[in-house]
Amino acid sequence: MPDAGPLWDIWLLAGYAPGRYAICLRAHHSTQDGMGLIGTLTALFGTASPPTTHPAPRAGAGAYLSTMRGMLTASAANNAWNDTGLPLTGHRDIDWADVPTQRLRQAAITRGGDTNDGFLAALSGALRTWAAQSWPRGADRPLPAIKMVNLRRAEEHDRPGNFFTFAPAPLPCHEPTAEGRLDHVIAATRTTKDPARHKAMRSVMDVVPARAFHALATRLTTPDRATISTSYLAIHRPLRYRQDLVTRLQPFTWLPRHQPASIVACSYNGTTSICFVTDAALPGLNELALLFQDAVSELPRSDADPHAGNRPKQARPADVARPAPDAARDTAVVIDFDFIKGVLVQQGNLPAESITRQATQEEAGIDSLAVTELSMILEERLGVVITEDELAKPTTMDELVSLVAQQAAASPDRVSPQERSPRPRKDRSHAGPEA
């Protein structure tokens, strides 16, 4: 941001294409972290219900020790980028890649991961190719990287400032196969998804003085400790300005000093847009966006999605998910296991064989995106309003089906078409992280 002036601004960009315009929102990182930015977008271009507050789980000594160990590991010397012949200059190249979100998600959920894991696995494949071609220092070895972890509590969704931490996420560029890289990433990121670990991370952030945290983060800006920073965000619900639907989100980010690359991905409307900011001193790294798209095509495919392409079609206003009319709601449907499974397989593209009555949500491949899709379909088709937080609580599929059936039976909105009168639809847009 400029040295003088406000710490955020917003620009209207028009004239580059007939009948289209874009809005560019910039904010200094001290005022908004990634989830803060999503909260701002939702406040400006959607209406979100206040997040449900749940009691924070207890964190044992192991979670705190693991948290401290992770922070120290992330800032340890790695000597991957401190080549005296090619020192990092701070001059930046920037590029983008767009890939179908389902391609990343489907590759990961069948192996117990999520969309962020698919993103990191593809990034590992792209960096493996680049290192083999242009950076012998990083060839056939894991490359040090960190991932940003959202630590905002539900009641802090609209609070300015930074409520995140970083966790080590070494990229398995030494693995020769896409399947191997994906399995390594899923195993490495599993602990950061544990609610008890989140509790420990937030507690550490609250008690560690800001100057100490800043000193630890500053260690990452020394050449021998430099690391690739990654971040993933997702907006699951449509955004709009008045009657104009937002068809695409394109993120951009900054590159701290002495860092080789900063990469941020954002999923919206079926497309994940990834911004690559790289140090211009590193030969060939400005081609990372193209290498990433090639790496996405190498990700394993599931039987549920054998023909998924690796490039999305250009989004049009009509492509944005629109609410189904009230008259289209099917009130005669029987809500049972087969119905819920059918929704998850047909609309959520989850593998049918993993969805059994006693399967846990994780075993069934149900991630935050699948939960959001199920919530939207229940509301649009049946008039049954069940929040994502409520749908995420049941442990097994049988418990999930029981919850939906009970809520449907008690839902005042689930009335016959003859009884309905025109009424405004509840807009429950909600934005949130998957990792």
mmCIF file of C-alpha atoms in Angstrom, residues 129-357:
data_model
loop_
_atom_site.group_PDB
_atom_site.id
_atom_site.type_symbol
_atom_site.label_atom_id
_atom_site.label_comp_id
_atom_site.label_asym_id
_atom_site.label_seq_id
_atom_site.Cartn_x
_atom_site.Cartn_y
_atom_site.Cartn_z
ATOM 1 C CA THR A 129 9.537 -30.249 -12.481
ATOM 2 C CA TRP A 130 10.940 -26.738 -12.093
ATOM 3 C CA ALA A 131 13.753 -27.813 -9.740
ATOM 4 C CA ALA A 132 14.780 -30.649 -12.063
ATOM 5 C CA GLN A 133 15.018 -28.179 -14.939
ATOM 6 C CA SER A 134 16.325 -25.004 -13.306
ATOM 7 C CA TRP A 135 17.316 -25.398 -9.630
ATOM 8 C CA PRO A 136 19.609 -28.375 -8.918
ATOM 9 C CA ARG A 137 19.895 -27.196 -5.311
ATOM 10 C CA GLY A 138 16.250 -28.166 -4.776
ATOM 11 C CA ALA A 139 16.050 -31.234 -7.007
ATOM 12 C CA ASP A 140 14.871 -34.547 -5.524
ATOM 13 C CA ARG A 141 14.338 -33.167 -2.024
ATOM 14 C CA PRO A 142 11.354 -31.876 -0.051
ATOM 15 C CA LEU A 143 11.150 -28.113 -0.413
ATOM 16 C CA PRO A 144 10.471 -26.152 2.794
ATOM 17 C CA ALA A 145 7.106 -24.435 2.861
ATOM 18 C CA ILE A 146 4.599 -23.090 5.342
ATOM 19 C CA LYS A 147 0.824 -22.967 5.251
ATOM 20 C CA MET A 148 -1.317 -20.333 6.897
ATOM 21 C CA VAL A 149 -3.782 -21.612 9.520
ATOM 22 C CA ASN A 150 -6.885 -19.609 10.364
ATOM 23 C CA LEU A 151 -7.337 -19.180 14.132
ATOM 24 C CA ARG A 152 -10.321 -16.834 14.204
ATOM 25 C CA ARG A 153 -13.053 -17.749 16.629
ATOM 26 C CA ALA A 154 -16.628 -17.660 15.371
ATOM 27 C CA GLU A 155 -17.410 -14.368 17.118
ATOM 28 C CA GLU A 156 -14.321 -12.742 15.525
ATOM 29 C CA HIS A 157 -15.392 -13.201 11.911
ATOM 30 C CA ASP A 158 -15.632 -9.435 11.358
ATOM 31 C CA ARG A 159 -12.807 -8.305 13.635
ATOM 32 C CA PRO A 160 -9.926 -6.436 11.936
ATOM 33 C CA GLY A 161 -6.353 -7.591 12.325
ATOM 34 C CA ASN A 162 -4.507 -10.886 12.000
ATOM 35 C CA PHE A 163 -5.670 -14.110 13.619
ATOM 36 C CA PHE A 164 -3.625 -16.769 11.923
ATOM 37 C CA THR A 165 -0.421 -18.653 12.404
ATOM 38 C CA PHE A 166 1.914 -20.570 10.148
ATOM 39 C CA ALA A 167 2.602 -24.275 10.248
ATOM 40 C CA PRO A 168 5.264 -26.280 8.416
ATOM 41 C CA ALA A 169 4.007 -27.921 5.232
ATOM 42 C CA PRO A 170 7.065 -29.399 3.490
ATOM 43 C CA LEU A 171 6.307 -29.994 -0.175
ATOM 44 C CA PRO A 172 7.201 -33.593 -1.172
ATOM 45 C CA CYS A 173 8.953 -32.682 -4.412
ATOM 46 C CA HIS A 174 11.196 -35.740 -4.003
ATOM 47 C CA GLU A 175 8.240 -38.087 -4.592
ATOM 48 C CA PRO A 176 8.225 -39.287 -8.230
ATOM 49 C CA THR A 177 4.463 -39.976 -8.465
ATOM 50 C CA ALA A 178 1.455 -37.701 -8.073
ATOM 51 C CA GLU A 179 -0.174 -40.294 -5.795
ATOM 52 C CA GLY A 180 2.867 -40.345 -3.528
ATOM 53 C CA ARG A 181 2.984 -36.564 -3.327
ATOM 54 C CA LEU A 182 -0.707 -36.405 -2.480
ATOM 55 C CA ASP A 183 -0.391 -39.016 0.283
ATOM 56 C CA HIS A 184 2.598 -37.165 1.785
ATOM 57 C CA VAL A 185 0.719 -33.857 1.798
ATOM 58 C CA ILE A 186 -2.403 -35.356 3.394
ATOM 59 C CA ALA A 187 -0.314 -36.946 6.154
ATOM 60 C CA ALA A 188 1.611 -33.717 6.775
ATOM 61 C CA THR A 189 -1.462 -31.478 7.022
ATOM 62 C CA ARG A 190 -3.632 -33.806 9.109
ATOM 63 C CA THR A 191 -2.481 -32.480 12.474
ATOM 64 C CA THR A 192 -3.227 -28.848 11.580
ATOM 65 C CA LYS A 193 -6.889 -29.785 11.025
ATOM 66 C CA ASP A 194 -7.301 -31.130 14.577
ATOM 67 C CA PRO A 195 -9.590 -28.832 16.657
ATOM 68 C CA ALA A 196 -7.418 -29.425 19.747
ATOM 69 C CA ARG A 197 -4.351 -28.349 17.781
ATOM 70 C CA HIS A 198 -6.213 -25.210 16.671
ATOM 71 C CA LYS A 199 -7.036 -24.481 20.303
ATOM 72 C CA ALA A 200 -3.370 -24.836 21.251
ATOM 73 C CA MET A 201 -2.248 -22.659 18.332
ATOM 74 C CA ARG A 202 -4.659 -19.894 19.325
ATOM 75 C CA SER A 203 -3.660 -20.081 22.989
ATOM 76 C CA VAL A 204 0.007 -19.781 22.057
ATOM 77 C CA MET A 205 -0.767 -16.833 19.806
ATOM 78 C CA ASP A 206 -2.688 -15.108 22.620
ATOM 79 C CA VAL A 207 0.023 -15.499 25.261
ATOM 80 C CA VAL A 208 3.192 -15.002 23.215
ATOM 81 C CA PRO A 209 4.116 -11.296 23.133
ATOM 82 C CA ALA A 210 3.729 -9.710 19.715
ATOM 83 C CA ARG A 211 7.422 -8.806 19.587
ATOM 84 C CA ALA A 212 8.410 -12.447 20.153
ATOM 85 C CA PHE A 213 6.049 -13.695 17.453
ATOM 86 C CA HIS A 214 7.345 -10.982 15.120
ATOM 87 C CA ALA A 215 10.941 -12.018 15.840
ATOM 88 C CA LEU A 216 10.100 -15.639 15.035
ATOM 89 C CA ALA A 217 8.398 -14.665 11.784
ATOM 90 C CA THR A 218 11.319 -12.398 10.881
ATOM 91 C CA ARG A 219 13.621 -15.422 11.006
ATOM 92 C CA LEU A 220 11.788 -16.649 7.922
ATOM 93 C CA THR A 221 13.039 -13.605 6.009
ATOM 94 C CA THR A 222 16.704 -14.591 6.311
ATOM 95 C CA PRO A 223 18.122 -16.300 3.200
ATOM 96 C CA ASP A 224 19.155 -19.535 4.933
ATOM 97 C CA ARG A 225 15.666 -19.946 6.456
ATOM 98 C CA ALA A 226 13.641 -18.781 3.458
ATOM 99 C CA THR A 227 10.555 -20.816 2.718
ATOM 100 C CA ILE A 228 7.656 -20.915 0.276
ATOM 101 C CA SER A 229 4.484 -19.525 1.837
ATOM 102 C CA THR A 230 1.102 -20.938 0.835
ATOM 103 C CA SER A 231 -2.472 -20.068 1.681
ATOM 104 C CA TYR A 232 -5.837 -21.473 0.641
ATOM 105 C CA LEU A 233 -9.255 -19.858 0.980
ATOM 106 C CA ALA A 234 -12.715 -20.809 -0.242
ATOM 107 C CA ILE A 235 -15.995 -18.937 -0.652
ATOM 108 C CA HIS A 236 -18.795 -21.455 -0.981
ATOM 109 C CA ARG A 237 -21.787 -19.182 -1.513
ATOM 110 C CA PRO A 238 -22.538 -16.873 -4.466
ATOM 111 C CA LEU A 239 -21.669 -13.188 -4.106
ATOM 112 C CA ARG A 240 -23.399 -10.342 -5.908
ATOM 113 C CA TYR A 241 -23.525 -6.592 -6.212
ATOM 114 C CA ARG A 242 -27.202 -5.676 -6.417
ATOM 115 C CA GLN A 243 -28.452 -7.893 -9.249
ATOM 116 C CA ASP A 244 -25.020 -8.551 -10.741
ATOM 117 C CA LEU A 245 -23.665 -11.954 -9.772
ATOM 118 C CA VAL A 246 -19.958 -12.231 -9.069
ATOM 119 C CA THR A 247 -18.678 -14.748 -11.596
ATOM 120 C CA ARG A 248 -15.007 -14.970 -10.643
ATOM 121 C CA LEU A 249 -12.546 -14.165 -7.878
ATOM 122 C CA GLN A 250 -8.879 -13.627 -8.654
ATOM 123 C CA PRO A 251 -6.602 -13.273 -5.610
ATOM 124 C CA PHE A 252 -3.266 -11.526 -5.450
ATOM 125 C CA THR A 253 -0.750 -11.431 -2.658
ATOM 126 C CA TRP A 254 2.573 -10.048 -1.493
ATOM 127 C CA LEU A 255 6.063 -11.532 -1.325
ATOM 128 C CA PRO A 256 8.030 -10.970 1.890
ATOM 129 C CA ARG A 257 11.720 -10.194 1.556
ATOM 130 C CA HIS A 258 14.112 -13.096 1.005
ATOM 131 C CA GLN A 259 11.227 -15.403 0.143
ATOM 132 C CA PRO A 260 11.345 -17.415 -3.094
ATOM 133 C CA ALA A 261 7.586 -17.559 -3.652
ATOM 134 C CA SER A 262 4.249 -16.685 -2.099
ATOM 135 C CA ILE A 263 1.280 -18.610 -3.461
ATOM 136 C CA VAL A 264 -2.375 -18.109 -2.576
ATOM 137 C CA ALA A 265 -5.339 -20.084 -3.907
ATOM 138 C CA CYS A 266 -9.012 -19.100 -3.721
ATOM 139 C CA SER A 267 -11.946 -21.333 -4.692
ATOM 140 C CA TYR A 268 -15.203 -19.782 -5.861
ATOM 141 C CA ASN A 269 -17.958 -20.770 -8.300
ATOM 142 C CA GLY A 270 -16.312 -24.052 -9.280
ATOM 143 C CA THR A 271 -12.933 -22.537 -10.124
ATOM 144 C CA THR A 272 -9.802 -22.278 -8.020
ATOM 145 C CA SER A 273 -7.671 -19.303 -8.997
ATOM 146 C CA ILE A 274 -4.061 -19.422 -7.828
ATOM 147 C CA CYS A 275 -1.772 -16.401 -7.646
ATOM 148 C CA PHE A 276 1.976 -17.023 -7.919
ATOM 149 C CA VAL A 277 4.315 -14.259 -6.762
ATOM 150 C CA THR A 278 7.917 -15.345 -7.261
ATOM 151 C CA ASP A 279 11.366 -13.815 -6.936
ATOM 152 C CA ALA A 280 12.606 -12.862 -10.395
ATOM 153 C CA ALA A 281 16.168 -13.967 -9.554
ATOM 154 C CA LEU A 282 15.191 -17.657 -9.655
ATOM 155 C CA PRO A 283 15.508 -18.942 -13.242
ATOM 156 C CA GLY A 284 12.317 -20.289 -14.740
ATOM 157 C CA LEU A 285 10.201 -19.878 -11.613
ATOM 158 C CA ASN A 286 8.032 -17.374 -13.479
ATOM 159 C CA GLU A 287 6.697 -20.413 -15.404
ATOM 160 C CA LEU A 288 5.273 -21.945 -12.222
ATOM 161 C CA ALA A 289 1.651 -21.212 -13.169
ATOM 162 C CA LEU A 290 1.966 -23.254 -16.376
ATOM 163 C CA LEU A 291 3.785 -26.052 -14.573
ATOM 164 C CA PHE A 292 1.013 -26.071 -11.950
ATOM 165 C CA GLN A 293 -1.676 -26.653 -14.562
ATOM 166 C CA ASP A 294 0.322 -29.554 -15.965
ATOM 167 C CA ALA A 295 0.711 -30.977 -12.441
ATOM 168 C CA VAL A 296 -3.056 -30.798 -11.874
ATOM 169 C CA SER A 297 -3.585 -33.012 -14.928
ATOM 170 C CA GLU A 298 -1.315 -35.619 -13.291
ATOM 171 C CA LEU A 299 -3.353 -35.859 -10.065
ATOM 172 C CA PRO A 300 -5.102 -39.203 -9.586
ATOM 173 C CA ARG A 301 -8.650 -39.409 -10.854
ATOM 174 C CA SER A 302 -11.485 -41.173 -9.095
ATOM 175 C CA ASP A 303 -14.063 -43.416 -10.710
ATOM 176 C CA ALA A 304 -16.678 -40.812 -9.810
ATOM 177 C CA ASP A 305 -15.026 -38.230 -12.066
ATOM 178 C CA PRO A 306 -13.223 -40.029 -14.909
ATOM 179 C CA HIS A 307 -13.640 -37.303 -17.495
ATOM 180 C CA ALA A 308 -12.784 -34.225 -15.434
ATOM 181 C CA GLY A 309 -10.803 -31.757 -17.489
ATOM 182 C CA ASN A 310 -7.863 -29.810 -16.223
ATOM 183 C CA ARG A 311 -8.950 -26.396 -17.416
ATOM 184 C CA PRO A 312 -12.204 -24.643 -16.495
ATOM 185 C CA LYS A 313 -14.503 -23.013 -18.984
ATOM 186 C CA GLN A 314 -14.742 -19.249 -18.840
ATOM 187 C CA ALA A 315 -17.275 -18.344 -16.180
ATOM 188 C CA ARG A 316 -20.361 -16.459 -17.320
ATOM 189 C CA PRO A 317 -23.023 -14.828 -15.160
ATOM 190 C CA ALA A 318 -25.347 -17.748 -15.893
ATOM 191 C CA ASP A 319 -22.765 -20.171 -14.512
ATOM 192 C CA VAL A 320 -23.103 -18.910 -10.955
ATOM 193 C CA ALA A 321 -25.250 -21.189 -8.837
ATOM 194 C CA ARG A 322 -28.723 -19.674 -8.613
ATOM 195 C CA PRO A 323 -31.411 -20.572 -6.103
ATOM 196 C CA ALA A 324 -34.041 -22.944 -7.388
ATOM 197 C CA PRO A 325 -37.573 -21.500 -7.470
ATOM 198 C CA ASP A 326 -39.812 -22.446 -4.568
ATOM 199 C CA ALA A 327 -42.181 -24.332 -6.876
ATOM 200 C CA ALA A 328 -39.360 -26.669 -7.852
ATOM 201 C CA ARG A 329 -38.878 -27.943 -4.314
ATOM 202 C CA ASP A 330 -39.676 -31.618 -4.009
ATOM 203 C CA THR A 331 -41.706 -32.097 -0.854
ATOM 204 C CA ALA A 332 -42.673 -35.697 -1.582
ATOM 205 C CA VAL A 333 -39.150 -37.053 -1.341
ATOM 206 C CA VAL A 334 -38.343 -39.533 1.408
ATOM 207 C CA ILE A 335 -35.302 -38.423 3.349
ATOM 208 C CA ASP A 336 -33.347 -41.585 4.037
ATOM 209 C CA PHE A 337 -29.840 -42.921 3.604
ATOM 210 C CA ASP A 338 -30.255 -43.490 -0.143
ATOM 211 C CA PHE A 339 -31.455 -39.911 -0.672
ATOM 212 C CA ILE A 340 -28.559 -38.323 1.216
ATOM 213 C CA LYS A 341 -26.063 -40.643 -0.467
ATOM 214 C CA GLY A 342 -27.515 -39.787 -3.864
ATOM 215 C CA VAL A 343 -27.123 -36.064 -3.204
ATOM 216 C CA LEU A 344 -23.506 -36.489 -2.113
ATOM 217 C CA VAL A 345 -22.651 -38.691 -5.104
ATOM 218 C CA GLN A 346 -24.534 -36.785 -7.806
ATOM 219 C CA GLN A 347 -24.132 -33.174 -6.653
ATOM 220 C CA GLY A 348 -21.055 -33.544 -4.455
ATOM 221 C CA ASN A 349 -19.191 -35.936 -6.789
ATOM 222 C CA LEU A 350 -18.184 -38.133 -3.842
ATOM 223 C CA PRO A 351 -17.241 -41.785 -4.465
ATOM 224 C CA ALA A 352 -20.298 -43.975 -3.854
ATOM 225 C CA GLU A 353 -18.336 -46.921 -2.502
ATOM 226 C CA SER A 354 -16.993 -44.915 0.460
ATOM 227 C CA ILE A 355 -20.445 -43.760 1.628
ATOM 228 C CA THR A 356 -21.763 -46.470 3.942
ATOM 229 C CA ARG A 357 -24.110 -46.178 6.877
#
